[in-house]
Amino acid sequence: MTREKKLLEKQKAGKVDSPPETFISALKMHS
């Protein structure tokens, strides 16, 4: 859950309008 939160912070920081697919892909890569 910590990694997911960190990724969420990153998304909010710079790429807020990134497509959900990118976020999901990032999660899968980090898992």
mmCIF file of N, CA and C in Angstrom:
data_model
loop_
_atom_site.group_PDB
_atom_site.id
_atom_site.type_symbol
_atom_site.label_atom_id
_atom_site.label_comp_id
_atom_site.label_asym_id
_atom_site.label_seq_id
_atom_site.Cartn_x
_atom_site.Cartn_y
_atom_site.Cartn_z
ATOM 1 N N MET A 1 0.842 -1.203 0.000
ATOM 2 C CA MET A 1 0.000 0.000 0.000
ATOM 3 C C MET A 1 0.882 1.260 0.000
ATOM 4 N N THR A 2 2.061 1.140 0.612
ATOM 5 C CA THR A 2 2.943 2.307 0.668
ATOM 6 C C THR A 2 3.379 2.710 -0.723
ATOM 7 N N ARG A 3 3.754 1.709 -1.532
ATOM 8 C CA ARG A 3 4.202 2.000 -2.895
ATOM 9 C C ARG A 3 3.081 2.650 -3.686
ATOM 10 N N GLU A 4 1.883 2.135 -3.533
ATOM 11 C CA GLU A 4 0.740 2.693 -4.258
ATOM 12 C C GLU A 4 0.548 4.157 -3.876
ATOM 13 N N LYS A 5 0.679 4.441 -2.589
ATOM 14 C CA LYS A 5 0.517 5.822 -2.128
ATOM 15 C C LYS A 5 1.585 6.706 -2.747
ATOM 16 N N LYS A 6 2.814 6.205 -2.778
ATOM 17 C CA LYS A 6 3.910 6.985 -3.358
ATOM 18 C C LYS A 6 3.630 7.281 -4.821
ATOM 19 N N LEU A 7 3.137 6.274 -5.541
ATOM 20 C CA LEU A 7 2.812 6.460 -6.956
ATOM 21 C C LEU A 7 1.703 7.490 -7.099
ATOM 22 N N LEU A 8 0.720 7.413 -6.218
ATOM 23 C CA LEU A 8 -0.385 8.374 -6.272
ATOM 24 C C LEU A 8 0.139 9.790 -6.068
ATOM 25 N N GLU A 9 1.065 9.939 -5.118
ATOM 26 C CA GLU A 9 1.653 11.257 -4.873
ATOM 27 C C GLU A 9 2.353 11.747 -6.132
ATOM 28 N N LYS A 10 3.081 10.844 -6.790
ATOM 29 C CA LYS A 10 3.791 11.201 -8.021
ATOM 30 C C LYS A 10 2.791 11.665 -9.072
ATOM 31 N N GLN A 11 1.700 10.919 -9.207
ATOM 32 C CA GLN A 11 0.677 11.270 -10.197
ATOM 33 C C GLN A 11 0.144 12.674 -9.913
ATOM 34 N N LYS A 12 -0.165 12.952 -8.652
ATOM 35 C CA LYS A 12 -0.725 14.252 -8.293
ATOM 36 C C LYS A 12 0.309 15.352 -8.486
ATOM 37 N N ALA A 13 1.572 14.999 -8.265
ATOM 38 C CA ALA A 13 2.636 16.002 -8.351
ATOM 39 C C ALA A 13 2.800 16.530 -9.771
ATOM 40 N N GLY A 14 2.908 15.631 -10.741
ATOM 41 C CA GLY A 14 3.208 16.106 -12.090
ATOM 42 C C GLY A 14 2.243 15.654 -13.167
ATOM 43 N N LYS A 15 1.935 14.357 -13.185
ATOM 44 C CA LYS A 15 1.104 13.863 -14.289
ATOM 45 C C LYS A 15 -0.321 13.596 -13.816
ATOM 46 N N VAL A 16 -1.015 14.638 -13.436
ATOM 47 C CA VAL A 16 -2.367 14.461 -12.922
ATOM 48 C C VAL A 16 -3.301 13.958 -14.017
ATOM 49 N N ASP A 17 -3.055 14.409 -15.249
ATOM 50 C CA ASP A 17 -3.959 14.029 -16.328
ATOM 51 C C ASP A 17 -3.470 12.783 -17.074
ATOM 52 N N SER A 18 -2.617 12.000 -16.420
ATOM 53 C CA SER A 18 -2.172 10.749 -17.041
ATOM 54 C C SER A 18 -3.330 9.762 -17.078
ATOM 55 N N PRO A 19 -3.432 8.983 -18.131
ATOM 56 C CA PRO A 19 -4.490 7.990 -18.230
ATOM 57 C C PRO A 19 -4.344 6.915 -17.155
ATOM 58 N N PRO A 20 -5.458 6.388 -16.643
ATOM 59 C CA PRO A 20 -5.430 5.356 -15.596
ATOM 60 C C PRO A 20 -4.592 4.155 -16.003
ATOM 61 N N GLU A 21 -4.559 3.849 -17.303
ATOM 62 C CA GLU A 21 -3.809 2.679 -17.771
ATOM 63 C C GLU A 21 -2.340 2.815 -17.383
ATOM 64 N N THR A 22 -1.817 4.027 -17.522
ATOM 65 C CA THR A 22 -0.412 4.249 -17.187
ATOM 66 C C THR A 22 -0.183 3.977 -15.710
ATOM 67 N N PHE A 23 -1.093 4.465 -14.882
ATOM 68 C CA PHE A 23 -0.965 4.280 -13.441
ATOM 69 C C PHE A 23 -1.014 2.801 -13.087
ATOM 70 N N ILE A 24 -1.953 2.082 -13.695
ATOM 71 C CA ILE A 24 -2.100 0.653 -13.433
ATOM 72 C C ILE A 24 -0.848 -0.093 -13.876
ATOM 73 N N SER A 25 -0.330 0.267 -15.035
ATOM 74 C CA SER A 25 0.885 -0.374 -15.539
ATOM 75 C C SER A 25 2.025 -0.156 -14.557
ATOM 76 N N ALA A 26 2.135 1.056 -14.042
ATOM 77 C CA ALA A 26 3.192 1.366 -13.088
ATOM 78 C C ALA A 26 3.034 0.504 -11.840
ATOM 79 N N LEU A 27 1.802 0.359 -11.376
ATOM 80 C CA LEU A 27 1.553 -0.471 -10.201
ATOM 81 C C LEU A 27 1.993 -1.902 -10.454
ATOM 82 N N LYS A 28 1.640 -2.430 -11.618
ATOM 83 C CA LYS A 28 1.994 -3.811 -11.945
ATOM 84 C C LYS A 28 3.506 -3.979 -12.006
ATOM 85 N N MET A 29 4.187 -2.990 -12.563
ATOM 86 C CA MET A 29 5.644 -3.067 -12.671
ATOM 87 C C MET A 29 6.292 -3.049 -11.294
ATOM 88 N N HIS A 30 5.723 -2.302 -10.365
ATOM 89 C CA HIS A 30 6.300 -2.176 -9.026
ATOM 90 C C HIS A 30 5.970 -3.375 -8.144
ATOM 91 N N SER A 31 4.908 -4.082 -8.478
ATOM 92 C CA SER A 31 4.499 -5.218 -7.647
ATOM 93 C C SER A 31 5.528 -6.329 -7.720
#
